[in-house]
Amino acid sequence: MNKLELLIAWRYLGAQRKSLFVSLIGIFSMLGVSIGVFALVVALAAVNGFEEEVTAQMIGKDAHFELMAYNGEPIVAYDSLINEVRTRDPSMVAASPFIIYKVGISSKKVNDGIVIYGIDQETAKGVTDIHKYMKWGSYSVDSLEDMGGTLRPGIILGSGLANRLRVVVGDKLVLQTFQSPDEMVGAGGPKMMMCVVSGIFETGTYEYDGNLAYVGIPQLQKLLGMGDAVSGIQFRVQDHWKAGESADSVGSWLTYPYYVLDWKTKNITLLKWMNYEKFIVAAVICLIILVAAFNIISSLIMVVIDKTKEIGILRSMGFSKGGVMRVFMLMGSFIGVGGTVVGGTIGLVLCKLQEAYHFIKLPGDVYVIPYFPISVHLLDVILIFVIGIVLCVLSTLLPAWKASRLDPVGAIRHE
């Protein structure tokens, strides 16, 4: 490849202005590449953004892994289990016991069913980030005085649940256990406990904000009649992506009836779906670039037909077949590179604006986050640019080869 070939390719590309039809095909080819690259940049950034946001939501509100007993059996000697896990695995940075149960909840105006967590508010800070999402009140499950001056257990609610129950900080709520028909025979009815709303959190995830509440472990143990037992133990490790390895390590020496479950296993279906989605989105949008590449083939074939006489003159003056082929490959490459750079640049600018200002909003009751998430990965951008340019260069091979095979004498006589 030399300067003459570059000059001829550039002049041929500009000379297409003399033929409106050929020129339009070239312009539309470049626009097609730009649109395909733009769509691919934005789509992959959006998929990455959703994946990162959902992952952050999961690991922020759930522990990295949990230790529980089969069949929902309560765990009594949880302090010794925590100490043993920490002794065997130094990657553990925090641990906290918890109770999880489904109960009924009632305010003055609304009755509902929720998932209630019993937590130790101090140690729970180390394994989950609920305390970082407090919007009203305080992160406290200690006893508080109600309006009448009576001490009641504190309860922390999600904002969606608080709205549904129509309560604010300081209002009273009643928790009650569910009972099966067999348990109700001869029993005195469900057990109840009155609480005072001490705080309301808002994570931005509808499923959490609308269905979860937190109280102290002793209060929930008393309501459920669990004695000193808990449902399980939550752990946090140094690297959440290695939580599965830590869980496997603990599970290798843990004996029945205990088992461990890491956050990736709990959400395996969602994580697999996000990986498949990224691949499918990329594959489908690549078809747009592929269609644009076919347009480049059409454009170059039209140029070859239009420039047949000029090609013959170049060949008769000693221009090699390889030189002719490189000229037309350069023409298609200019279209492909130009379209890729333009589309990729516009896509990156739009992504950065959305990443900074979140001007595209999403309904929180439908999606797990309130805005359209964007995360641009350098490797994805490089891969998109490479795919766009390679497809466009490959599309030039057929018309470039056809041009190089023209007979010089026949090409000069062509009119």
mmCIF file of C-alpha atoms in Angstrom:
data_model
loop_
_atom_site.group_PDB
_atom_site.id
_atom_site.type_symbol
_atom_site.label_atom_id
_atom_site.label_comp_id
_atom_site.label_asym_id
_atom_site.label_seq_id
_atom_site.Cartn_x
_atom_site.Cartn_y
_atom_site.Cartn_z
ATOM 1 C CA MET A 1 0.000 0.000 0.000
ATOM 2 C CA ASN A 2 1.402 3.385 -1.041
ATOM 3 C CA LYS A 3 0.358 7.031 -1.170
ATOM 4 C CA LEU A 4 -0.835 6.706 -4.781
ATOM 5 C CA GLU A 5 -3.290 3.977 -3.842
ATOM 6 C CA LEU A 6 -4.569 6.056 -0.925
ATOM 7 C CA LEU A 7 -4.945 9.103 -3.165
ATOM 8 C CA ILE A 8 -6.828 7.201 -5.865
ATOM 9 C CA ALA A 9 -9.110 5.550 -3.314
ATOM 10 C CA TRP A 10 -9.922 8.916 -1.733
ATOM 11 C CA ARG A 11 -10.512 10.576 -5.129
ATOM 12 C CA TYR A 12 -12.747 7.704 -6.247
ATOM 13 C CA LEU A 13 -14.705 8.023 -3.047
ATOM 14 C CA GLY A 14 -15.127 11.766 -3.613
ATOM 15 C CA ALA A 15 -15.714 11.384 -7.316
ATOM 16 C CA GLN A 16 -18.896 9.445 -6.577
ATOM 17 C CA ARG A 17 -20.570 12.823 -6.163
ATOM 18 C CA LYS A 18 -20.800 12.928 -9.964
ATOM 19 C CA SER A 19 -23.186 9.997 -9.801
ATOM 20 C CA LEU A 20 -26.011 10.762 -7.395
ATOM 21 C CA PHE A 21 -27.233 7.173 -7.196
ATOM 22 C CA VAL A 22 -23.806 5.711 -6.417
ATOM 23 C CA SER A 23 -23.150 8.525 -3.976
ATOM 24 C CA LEU A 24 -26.404 7.868 -2.105
ATOM 25 C CA ILE A 25 -25.550 4.171 -1.761
ATOM 26 C CA GLY A 26 -22.196 5.107 -0.206
ATOM 27 C CA ILE A 27 -23.814 7.597 2.175
ATOM 28 C CA PHE A 28 -26.481 5.118 3.247
ATOM 29 C CA SER A 29 -23.807 2.454 3.743
ATOM 30 C CA MET A 30 -21.930 4.756 6.110
ATOM 31 C CA LEU A 31 -25.159 5.676 7.913
ATOM 32 C CA GLY A 32 -26.013 1.995 8.276
ATOM 33 C CA VAL A 33 -22.624 1.270 9.858
ATOM 34 C CA SER A 34 -23.005 4.313 12.142
ATOM 35 C CA ILE A 35 -26.469 3.269 13.290
ATOM 36 C CA GLY A 36 -25.357 -0.312 13.929
ATOM 37 C CA VAL A 37 -22.270 0.704 15.915
ATOM 38 C CA PHE A 38 -24.250 3.345 17.820
ATOM 39 C CA ALA A 39 -26.947 0.796 18.737
ATOM 40 C CA LEU A 40 -24.365 -1.783 19.771
ATOM 41 C CA VAL A 41 -22.464 0.662 22.005
ATOM 42 C CA VAL A 42 -25.640 1.846 23.739
ATOM 43 C CA ALA A 43 -27.160 -1.641 24.038
ATOM 44 C CA LEU A 44 -24.066 -3.246 25.576
ATOM 45 C CA ALA A 45 -23.578 -0.271 27.910
ATOM 46 C CA ALA A 46 -27.212 -0.631 29.008
ATOM 47 C CA VAL A 47 -26.861 -4.388 29.563
ATOM 48 C CA ASN A 48 -23.659 -3.812 31.546
ATOM 49 C CA GLY A 49 -25.378 -1.085 33.528
ATOM 50 C CA PHE A 50 -28.340 -3.283 34.398
ATOM 51 C CA GLU A 51 -26.037 -6.147 35.357
ATOM 52 C CA GLU A 52 -23.887 -3.977 37.617
ATOM 53 C CA GLU A 53 -26.850 -2.222 39.236
ATOM 54 C CA VAL A 54 -28.763 -5.435 39.878
ATOM 55 C CA THR A 55 -25.606 -7.084 41.224
ATOM 56 C CA ALA A 56 -24.938 -4.101 43.492
ATOM 57 C CA GLN A 57 -28.528 -4.248 44.721
ATOM 58 C CA MET A 58 -28.237 -7.962 45.461
ATOM 59 C CA ILE A 59 -24.930 -7.823 47.307
ATOM 60 C CA GLY A 60 -25.904 -4.626 49.130
ATOM 61 C CA LYS A 61 -29.111 -5.968 50.632
ATOM 62 C CA ASP A 62 -28.163 -9.624 50.939
ATOM 63 C CA ALA A 63 -25.147 -11.106 52.638
ATOM 64 C CA HIS A 64 -22.390 -12.599 50.509
ATOM 65 C CA PHE A 65 -23.406 -16.016 51.753
ATOM 66 C CA GLU A 66 -25.627 -17.534 54.408
ATOM 67 C CA LEU A 67 -25.347 -20.536 56.694
ATOM 68 C CA MET A 68 -28.638 -22.261 57.515
ATOM 69 C CA ALA A 69 -30.074 -25.607 58.549
ATOM 70 C CA TYR A 70 -32.098 -27.972 56.352
ATOM 71 C CA ASN A 71 -35.902 -27.918 56.555
ATOM 72 C CA GLY A 72 -35.793 -24.487 58.137
ATOM 73 C CA GLU A 73 -34.642 -25.893 61.479
ATOM 74 C CA PRO A 74 -33.484 -23.232 63.961
ATOM 75 C CA ILE A 75 -29.804 -22.856 64.851
ATOM 76 C CA VAL A 76 -29.031 -22.617 68.569
ATOM 77 C CA ALA A 77 -25.239 -22.630 68.936
ATOM 78 C CA TYR A 78 -24.658 -19.933 66.324
ATOM 79 C CA ASP A 79 -21.847 -18.164 68.226
ATOM 80 C CA SER A 80 -19.632 -21.237 68.058
ATOM 81 C CA LEU A 81 -20.396 -21.649 64.338
ATOM 82 C CA ILE A 82 -19.403 -18.042 63.662
ATOM 83 C CA ASN A 83 -16.133 -18.492 65.522
ATOM 84 C CA GLU A 84 -15.335 -21.736 63.712
ATOM 85 C CA VAL A 85 -16.025 -20.236 60.269
ATOM 86 C CA ARG A 86 -13.831 -17.238 61.026
ATOM 87 C CA THR A 87 -11.036 -19.472 62.318
ATOM 88 C CA ARG A 88 -11.056 -21.682 59.226
ATOM 89 C CA ASP A 89 -11.540 -18.906 56.640
ATOM 90 C CA PRO A 90 -9.663 -15.620 57.213
ATOM 91 C CA SER A 91 -11.464 -13.985 54.237
ATOM 92 C CA MET A 92 -14.541 -13.453 56.445
ATOM 93 C CA VAL A 93 -14.830 -9.797 57.368
ATOM 94 C CA ALA A 94 -18.209 -9.822 59.151
ATOM 95 C CA ALA A 95 -20.895 -12.193 60.432
ATOM 96 C CA SER A 96 -24.336 -11.677 61.913
ATOM 97 C CA PRO A 97 -27.169 -14.008 63.026
ATOM 98 C CA PHE A 98 -30.629 -13.450 61.577
ATOM 99 C CA ILE A 99 -34.201 -14.705 61.668
ATOM 100 C CA ILE A 100 -36.425 -14.679 58.598
ATOM 101 C CA TYR A 101 -40.143 -15.371 58.721
ATOM 102 C CA LYS A 102 -43.416 -14.497 57.034
ATOM 103 C CA VAL A 103 -45.855 -12.644 59.240
ATOM 104 C CA GLY A 104 -48.961 -10.532 59.010
ATOM 105 C CA ILE A 105 -48.675 -6.807 59.589
ATOM 106 C CA SER A 106 -51.449 -4.363 60.398
ATOM 107 C CA SER A 107 -51.724 -0.608 60.655
ATOM 108 C CA LYS A 108 -54.833 1.379 61.485
ATOM 109 C CA LYS A 109 -55.968 1.212 57.875
ATOM 110 C CA VAL A 110 -54.257 -1.709 56.133
ATOM 111 C CA ASN A 111 -53.529 -5.415 56.697
ATOM 112 C CA ASP A 112 -50.806 -7.140 54.720
ATOM 113 C CA GLY A 113 -48.319 -10.013 54.685
ATOM 114 C CA ILE A 114 -44.565 -9.397 54.633
ATOM 115 C CA VAL A 115 -41.161 -10.985 55.086
ATOM 116 C CA ILE A 116 -39.753 -9.964 58.472
ATOM 117 C CA TYR A 117 -36.069 -10.113 59.381
ATOM 118 C CA GLY A 118 -34.814 -10.332 62.916
ATOM 119 C CA ILE A 119 -31.373 -8.727 63.096
ATOM 120 C CA ASP A 120 -28.691 -7.607 65.465
ATOM 121 C CA GLN A 121 -28.490 -3.988 64.362
ATOM 122 C CA GLU A 122 -24.790 -3.601 65.113
ATOM 123 C CA THR A 123 -23.381 -6.769 63.543
ATOM 124 C CA ALA A 124 -25.891 -6.588 60.663
ATOM 125 C CA LYS A 125 -24.199 -3.376 59.483
ATOM 126 C CA GLY A 126 -21.175 -5.443 58.542
ATOM 127 C CA VAL A 127 -23.016 -7.896 56.270
ATOM 128 C CA THR A 128 -25.709 -5.766 54.578
ATOM 129 C CA ASP A 129 -26.034 -2.117 53.587
ATOM 130 C CA ILE A 130 -29.610 -1.417 54.678
ATOM 131 C CA HIS A 131 -28.371 1.187 57.166
ATOM 132 C CA LYS A 132 -26.982 3.196 54.232
ATOM 133 C CA TYR A 133 -30.418 3.515 52.634
ATOM 134 C CA MET A 134 -32.290 5.112 55.558
ATOM 135 C CA LYS A 135 -34.540 7.902 54.263
ATOM 136 C CA TRP A 136 -36.614 8.807 57.333
ATOM 137 C CA GLY A 137 -36.067 8.094 61.011
ATOM 138 C CA SER A 138 -33.062 6.087 62.149
ATOM 139 C CA TYR A 139 -31.538 2.664 61.702
ATOM 140 C CA SER A 140 -32.636 1.272 65.060
ATOM 141 C CA VAL A 141 -34.627 -1.709 66.281
ATOM 142 C CA ASP A 142 -34.283 -0.714 69.925
ATOM 143 C CA SER A 143 -37.422 -0.115 71.980
ATOM 144 C CA LEU A 144 -39.105 3.251 71.472
ATOM 145 C CA GLU A 145 -41.896 5.094 73.196
ATOM 146 C CA ASP A 146 -45.190 5.271 71.337
ATOM 147 C CA MET A 147 -47.550 8.228 71.492
ATOM 148 C CA GLY A 148 -48.831 7.033 74.882
ATOM 149 C CA GLY A 149 -45.359 6.790 76.405
ATOM 150 C CA THR A 150 -45.231 2.952 76.331
ATOM 151 C CA LEU A 151 -42.002 1.283 75.205
ATOM 152 C CA ARG A 152 -42.492 -0.771 72.038
ATOM 153 C CA PRO A 153 -40.013 -2.674 69.841
ATOM 154 C CA GLY A 154 -38.719 -0.581 66.941
ATOM 155 C CA ILE A 155 -39.354 -1.734 63.369
ATOM 156 C CA ILE A 156 -37.662 -0.577 60.155
ATOM 157 C CA LEU A 157 -39.764 -0.629 56.977
ATOM 158 C CA GLY A 158 -39.124 -0.226 53.275
ATOM 159 C CA SER A 159 -40.593 2.933 51.748
ATOM 160 C CA GLY A 160 -42.962 0.978 49.496
ATOM 161 C CA LEU A 161 -44.289 -1.016 52.436
ATOM 162 C CA ALA A 162 -44.680 2.137 54.546
ATOM 163 C CA ASN A 163 -46.679 3.776 51.758
ATOM 164 C CA ARG A 164 -48.867 0.709 51.403
ATOM 165 C CA LEU A 165 -49.526 0.603 55.156
ATOM 166 C CA ARG A 166 -49.939 4.421 55.223
ATOM 167 C CA VAL A 167 -47.602 4.896 58.161
ATOM 168 C CA VAL A 168 -44.766 7.266 59.030
ATOM 169 C CA VAL A 169 -42.012 7.243 61.663
ATOM 170 C CA GLY A 170 -43.570 6.998 65.131
ATOM 171 C CA ASP A 171 -46.751 5.158 64.056
ATOM 172 C CA LYS A 172 -47.718 1.856 65.626
ATOM 173 C CA LEU A 173 -47.948 -1.474 63.812
ATOM 174 C CA VAL A 174 -49.030 -4.953 64.867
ATOM 175 C CA LEU A 175 -47.158 -8.092 63.808
ATOM 176 C CA GLN A 176 -48.957 -11.410 63.997
ATOM 177 C CA THR A 177 -47.990 -14.971 63.191
ATOM 178 C CA PHE A 178 -49.775 -17.131 60.665
ATOM 179 C CA GLN A 179 -51.157 -20.450 61.892
ATOM 180 C CA SER A 180 -52.192 -23.613 60.112
ATOM 181 C CA PRO A 181 -55.638 -25.114 60.843
ATOM 182 C CA ASP A 182 -54.026 -27.859 62.969
ATOM 183 C CA GLU A 183 -52.209 -25.301 65.118
ATOM 184 C CA MET A 184 -55.368 -23.268 65.615
ATOM 185 C CA VAL A 185 -57.283 -26.158 67.173
ATOM 186 C CA GLY A 186 -57.110 -25.713 70.927
ATOM 187 C CA ALA A 187 -54.739 -22.715 70.613
ATOM 188 C CA GLY A 188 -55.416 -19.213 71.706
ATOM 189 C CA GLY A 189 -55.049 -17.729 68.203
ATOM 190 C CA PRO A 190 -52.050 -16.131 66.503
ATOM 191 C CA LYS A 191 -49.377 -14.418 68.555
ATOM 192 C CA MET A 192 -49.131 -10.652 68.215
ATOM 193 C CA MET A 193 -46.593 -7.943 68.921
ATOM 194 C CA MET A 194 -47.045 -4.183 68.735
ATOM 195 C CA CYS A 195 -44.150 -2.166 67.257
ATOM 196 C CA VAL A 196 -43.296 1.458 66.589
ATOM 197 C CA VAL A 197 -41.897 2.548 63.211
ATOM 198 C CA SER A 198 -38.366 3.736 63.967
ATOM 199 C CA GLY A 199 -37.096 4.186 60.424
ATOM 200 C CA ILE A 200 -37.958 3.887 56.749
ATOM 201 C CA PHE A 201 -35.388 2.892 54.128
ATOM 202 C CA GLU A 202 -35.445 3.284 50.369
ATOM 203 C CA THR A 203 -33.096 1.233 48.238
ATOM 204 C CA GLY A 204 -34.683 1.975 44.862
ATOM 205 C CA THR A 205 -35.490 -1.728 44.420
ATOM 206 C CA TYR A 206 -39.237 -2.228 44.519
ATOM 207 C CA GLU A 207 -39.080 -5.849 45.671
ATOM 208 C CA TYR A 208 -37.074 -4.896 48.741
ATOM 209 C CA ASP A 209 -38.756 -1.601 49.561
ATOM 210 C CA GLY A 210 -42.233 -3.035 49.234
ATOM 211 C CA ASN A 211 -41.900 -6.313 51.128
ATOM 212 C CA LEU A 212 -39.231 -6.212 53.835
ATOM 213 C CA ALA A 213 -39.171 -5.091 57.463
ATOM 214 C CA TYR A 214 -36.577 -5.455 60.228
ATOM 215 C CA VAL A 215 -36.946 -5.898 63.989
ATOM 216 C CA GLY A 216 -34.569 -6.981 66.736
ATOM 217 C CA ILE A 217 -33.727 -10.664 67.145
ATOM 218 C CA PRO A 218 -34.920 -10.929 70.791
ATOM 219 C CA GLN A 219 -38.315 -9.434 69.942
ATOM 220 C CA LEU A 220 -38.856 -11.758 66.970
ATOM 221 C CA GLN A 221 -37.658 -14.771 68.970
ATOM 222 C CA LYS A 222 -40.286 -13.938 71.583
ATOM 223 C CA LEU A 223 -43.031 -13.550 68.972
ATOM 224 C CA LEU A 224 -42.176 -16.826 67.259
ATOM 225 C CA GLY A 225 -41.371 -18.756 70.431
ATOM 226 C CA MET A 226 -37.872 -19.655 69.187
ATOM 227 C CA GLY A 227 -36.036 -19.318 72.476
ATOM 228 C CA ASP A 228 -32.393 -18.400 71.798
ATOM 229 C CA ALA A 229 -32.347 -19.871 68.273
ATOM 230 C CA VAL A 230 -32.015 -18.084 64.931
ATOM 231 C CA SER A 231 -32.772 -19.002 61.304
ATOM 232 C CA GLY A 232 -29.199 -18.664 60.116
ATOM 233 C CA ILE A 233 -25.979 -16.670 59.958
ATOM 234 C CA GLN A 234 -25.019 -14.114 57.323
ATOM 235 C CA PHE A 235 -21.390 -13.599 56.274
ATOM 236 C CA ARG A 236 -19.514 -11.018 54.272
ATOM 237 C CA VAL A 237 -16.150 -11.734 52.609
ATOM 238 C CA GLN A 238 -13.418 -9.478 51.256
ATOM 239 C CA ASP A 239 -14.327 -10.001 47.569
ATOM 240 C CA HIS A 240 -17.992 -10.630 46.791
ATOM 241 C CA TRP A 241 -17.087 -12.268 43.453
ATOM 242 C CA LYS A 242 -15.247 -14.951 45.439
ATOM 243 C CA ALA A 243 -18.156 -15.558 47.790
ATOM 244 C CA GLY A 244 -18.876 -18.842 46.021
ATOM 245 C CA GLU A 245 -15.346 -20.095 46.728
ATOM 246 C CA SER A 246 -15.668 -19.147 50.399
ATOM 247 C CA ALA A 247 -19.062 -20.838 50.615
ATOM 248 C CA ASP A 248 -17.656 -24.009 49.021
ATOM 249 C CA SER A 249 -14.739 -23.924 51.449
ATOM 250 C CA VAL A 250 -17.085 -23.694 54.433
ATOM 251 C CA GLY A 251 -19.395 -26.326 52.976
ATOM 252 C CA SER A 252 -16.496 -28.781 52.590
ATOM 253 C CA TRP A 253 -16.155 -29.219 56.365
ATOM 254 C CA LEU A 254 -19.665 -28.257 57.489
ATOM 255 C CA THR A 255 -21.682 -31.246 58.658
ATOM 256 C CA TYR A 256 -25.377 -32.034 58.523
ATOM 257 C CA PRO A 257 -27.827 -30.399 59.155
ATOM 258 C CA TYR A 258 -26.077 -27.200 58.065
ATOM 259 C CA TYR A 259 -25.532 -25.903 54.552
ATOM 260 C CA VAL A 260 -24.312 -22.676 52.917
ATOM 261 C CA LEU A 261 -25.771 -20.601 50.090
ATOM 262 C CA ASP A 262 -23.895 -17.745 48.391
ATOM 263 C CA TRP A 263 -25.549 -14.754 46.719
ATOM 264 C CA LYS A 264 -24.741 -15.949 43.198
ATOM 265 C CA THR A 265 -26.402 -19.315 43.801
ATOM 266 C CA LYS A 266 -29.470 -17.608 45.274
ATOM 267 C CA ASN A 267 -29.762 -15.492 42.136
ATOM 268 C CA ILE A 268 -28.405 -17.973 39.581
ATOM 269 C CA THR A 269 -31.375 -17.675 37.226
ATOM 270 C CA LEU A 270 -31.166 -13.897 37.058
ATOM 271 C CA LEU A 271 -27.384 -13.902 36.566
ATOM 272 C CA LYS A 272 -27.608 -16.486 33.763
ATOM 273 C CA TRP A 273 -30.382 -14.509 32.094
ATOM 274 C CA MET A 274 -28.254 -11.348 32.146
ATOM 275 C CA ASN A 275 -25.318 -13.189 30.536
ATOM 276 C CA TYR A 276 -27.543 -14.675 27.822
ATOM 277 C CA GLU A 277 -29.162 -11.298 27.258
ATOM 278 C CA LYS A 278 -25.827 -9.608 26.608
ATOM 279 C CA PHE A 279 -24.860 -12.228 24.030
ATOM 280 C CA ILE A 280 -28.249 -12.161 22.272
ATOM 281 C CA VAL A 281 -28.398 -8.357 22.175
ATOM 282 C CA ALA A 282 -24.888 -8.147 20.704
ATOM 283 C CA ALA A 283 -25.610 -10.863 18.116
ATOM 284 C CA VAL A 284 -28.887 -9.296 16.962
ATOM 285 C CA ILE A 285 -27.526 -5.754 16.684
ATOM 286 C CA CYS A 286 -24.466 -7.009 14.811
ATOM 287 C CA LEU A 287 -26.927 -7.913 12.044
ATOM 288 C CA ILE A 288 -27.467 -4.167 11.507
ATOM 289 C CA ILE A 289 -23.740 -3.753 10.867
ATOM 290 C CA LEU A 290 -23.822 -6.849 8.619
ATOM 291 C CA VAL A 291 -26.637 -5.341 6.523
ATOM 292 C CA ALA A 292 -24.615 -2.128 6.240
ATOM 293 C CA ALA A 293 -21.645 -4.207 5.098
ATOM 294 C CA PHE A 294 -23.764 -5.654 2.272
ATOM 295 C CA ASN A 295 -24.625 -2.091 1.316
ATOM 296 C CA ILE A 296 -20.895 -1.412 1.053
ATOM 297 C CA ILE A 297 -20.608 -4.343 -1.353
ATOM 298 C CA SER A 298 -23.390 -2.839 -3.481
ATOM 299 C CA SER A 299 -21.766 0.577 -3.375
ATOM 300 C CA LEU A 300 -18.367 -0.719 -4.473
ATOM 301 C CA ILE A 301 -19.824 -2.842 -7.239
ATOM 302 C CA MET A 302 -21.530 0.279 -8.587
ATOM 303 C CA VAL A 303 -18.217 2.158 -8.382
ATOM 304 C CA VAL A 304 -16.425 -0.655 -10.235
ATOM 305 C CA ILE A 305 -19.004 -0.479 -13.018
ATOM 306 C CA ASP A 306 -18.802 3.324 -13.105
ATOM 307 C CA LYS A 307 -14.998 3.385 -13.111
ATOM 308 C CA THR A 308 -14.333 0.476 -15.468
ATOM 309 C CA LYS A 309 -12.582 2.659 -18.082
ATOM 310 C CA GLU A 310 -10.414 4.370 -15.470
ATOM 311 C CA ILE A 311 -9.428 0.975 -14.048
ATOM 312 C CA GLY A 312 -8.380 -0.139 -17.529
ATOM 313 C CA ILE A 313 -6.242 2.983 -17.984
ATOM 314 C CA LEU A 314 -4.557 2.420 -14.618
ATOM 315 C CA ARG A 315 -3.829 -1.200 -15.492
ATOM 316 C CA SER A 316 -2.409 -0.263 -18.908
ATOM 317 C CA MET A 317 -0.088 2.241 -17.188
ATOM 318 C CA GLY A 318 1.404 -0.528 -15.062
ATOM 319 C CA PHE A 319 -0.868 -0.499 -12.048
ATOM 320 C CA SER A 320 -0.868 -4.012 -10.608
ATOM 321 C CA LYS A 321 -3.909 -6.194 -9.902
ATOM 322 C CA GLY A 322 -3.029 -6.047 -6.222
ATOM 323 C CA GLY A 323 -2.914 -2.253 -6.378
ATOM 324 C CA VAL A 324 -6.394 -2.083 -7.924
ATOM 325 C CA MET A 325 -7.697 -4.453 -5.284
ATOM 326 C CA ARG A 326 -6.182 -2.393 -2.487
ATOM 327 C CA VAL A 327 -7.720 0.809 -3.906
ATOM 328 C CA PHE A 328 -11.237 -0.589 -3.637
ATOM 329 C CA MET A 329 -10.568 -2.181 -0.282
ATOM 330 C CA LEU A 330 -9.415 1.239 0.950
ATOM 331 C CA MET A 331 -12.620 2.828 -0.355
ATOM 332 C CA GLY A 332 -14.791 0.379 1.582
ATOM 333 C CA SER A 333 -12.535 0.766 4.612
ATOM 334 C CA PHE A 334 -13.011 4.548 4.560
ATOM 335 C CA ILE A 335 -16.776 4.031 4.637
ATOM 336 C CA GLY A 336 -16.547 1.416 7.398
ATOM 337 C CA VAL A 337 -14.072 3.300 9.582
ATOM 338 C CA GLY A 338 -15.935 6.586 9.139
ATOM 339 C CA GLY A 339 -19.275 5.023 10.023
ATOM 340 C CA THR A 340 -17.794 3.154 12.977
ATOM 341 C CA VAL A 341 -16.089 6.242 14.403
ATOM 342 C CA VAL A 342 -19.148 8.471 13.952
ATOM 343 C CA GLY A 343 -21.626 5.960 15.369
ATOM 344 C CA GLY A 344 -19.325 4.921 18.202
ATOM 345 C CA THR A 345 -18.573 8.518 19.183
ATOM 346 C CA ILE A 346 -22.257 9.503 19.282
ATOM 347 C CA GLY A 347 -23.060 6.368 21.289
ATOM 348 C CA LEU A 348 -20.282 7.026 23.809
ATOM 349 C CA VAL A 349 -21.327 10.668 24.251
ATOM 350 C CA LEU A 350 -24.952 9.655 24.873
ATOM 351 C CA CYS A 351 -23.865 6.950 27.324
ATOM 352 C CA LYS A 352 -21.658 9.347 29.277
ATOM 353 C CA LEU A 353 -24.461 11.916 29.502
ATOM 354 C CA GLN A 354 -26.902 9.288 30.812
ATOM 355 C CA GLU A 355 -24.263 7.957 33.194
ATOM 356 C CA ALA A 356 -23.727 11.450 34.609
ATOM 357 C CA TYR A 357 -27.262 12.903 34.652
ATOM 358 C CA HIS A 358 -29.692 9.911 34.581
ATOM 359 C CA PHE A 359 -32.097 11.842 32.349
ATOM 360 C CA ILE A 360 -33.825 8.633 31.148
ATOM 361 C CA LYS A 361 -36.027 7.432 34.024
ATOM 362 C CA LEU A 362 -37.672 4.047 34.622
ATOM 363 C CA PRO A 363 -40.802 3.190 36.658
ATOM 364 C CA GLY A 364 -39.605 1.816 39.999
ATOM 365 C CA ASP A 365 -42.569 -0.542 40.376
ATOM 366 C CA VAL A 366 -41.619 -2.322 37.132
ATOM 367 C CA TYR A 367 -37.813 -2.261 37.165
ATOM 368 C CA VAL A 368 -35.417 -2.798 40.034
ATOM 369 C CA ILE A 369 -33.857 0.662 39.611
ATOM 370 C CA PRO A 370 -35.466 4.085 39.013
ATOM 371 C CA TYR A 371 -33.304 5.164 36.051
ATOM 372 C CA PHE A 372 -31.842 3.676 32.882
ATOM 373 C CA PRO A 373 -28.430 2.361 33.966
ATOM 374 C CA ILE A 374 -25.391 2.775 31.731
ATOM 375 C CA SER A 375 -21.899 1.376 32.165
ATOM 376 C CA VAL A 376 -19.349 1.663 29.364
ATOM 377 C CA HIS A 377 -16.628 -1.001 29.371
ATOM 378 C CA LEU A 378 -13.450 -0.203 27.444
ATOM 379 C CA LEU A 379 -13.086 -3.813 26.256
ATOM 380 C CA ASP A 380 -16.625 -3.782 24.826
ATOM 381 C CA VAL A 381 -15.959 -0.515 22.970
ATOM 382 C CA ILE A 382 -12.725 -1.854 21.481
ATOM 383 C CA LEU A 383 -14.488 -5.082 20.461
ATOM 384 C CA ILE A 384 -17.348 -3.144 18.823
ATOM 385 C CA PHE A 385 -14.929 -0.972 16.834
ATOM 386 C CA VAL A 386 -12.955 -4.032 15.744
ATOM 387 C CA ILE A 387 -16.119 -5.920 14.703
ATOM 388 C CA GLY A 388 -17.455 -2.939 12.752
ATOM 389 C CA ILE A 389 -14.209 -2.304 10.911
ATOM 390 C CA VAL A 390 -13.485 -5.989 10.201
ATOM 391 C CA LEU A 391 -16.977 -6.619 8.786
ATOM 392 C CA CYS A 392 -16.666 -3.564 6.556
ATOM 393 C CA VAL A 393 -13.188 -4.537 5.333
ATOM 394 C CA LEU A 394 -14.312 -8.105 4.600
ATOM 395 C CA SER A 395 -17.254 -6.751 2.606
ATOM 396 C CA THR A 396 -14.802 -5.039 0.213
ATOM 397 C CA LEU A 397 -13.075 -8.263 -0.832
ATOM 398 C CA LEU A 398 -15.555 -9.376 -3.513
ATOM 399 C CA PRO A 399 -15.903 -6.073 -5.431
ATOM 400 C CA ALA A 400 -12.158 -5.347 -5.013
ATOM 401 C CA TRP A 401 -11.274 -8.770 -6.403
ATOM 402 C CA LYS A 402 -13.728 -8.242 -9.262
ATOM 403 C CA ALA A 403 -12.110 -4.910 -10.111
ATOM 404 C CA SER A 404 -8.624 -6.421 -10.065
ATOM 405 C CA ARG A 405 -9.692 -9.124 -12.570
ATOM 406 C CA LEU A 406 -10.858 -6.660 -15.236
ATOM 407 C CA ASP A 407 -9.064 -7.017 -18.608
ATOM 408 C CA PRO A 408 -7.258 -3.711 -19.311
ATOM 409 C CA VAL A 409 -8.090 -3.647 -23.047
ATOM 410 C CA GLY A 410 -11.728 -4.544 -22.512
ATOM 411 C CA ALA A 411 -12.013 -2.051 -19.656
ATOM 412 C CA ILE A 412 -10.630 0.833 -21.818
ATOM 413 C CA ARG A 413 -13.068 0.004 -24.632
ATOM 414 C CA HIS A 414 -15.939 -0.057 -22.096
ATOM 415 C CA GLU A 415 -18.429 2.783 -22.478
#
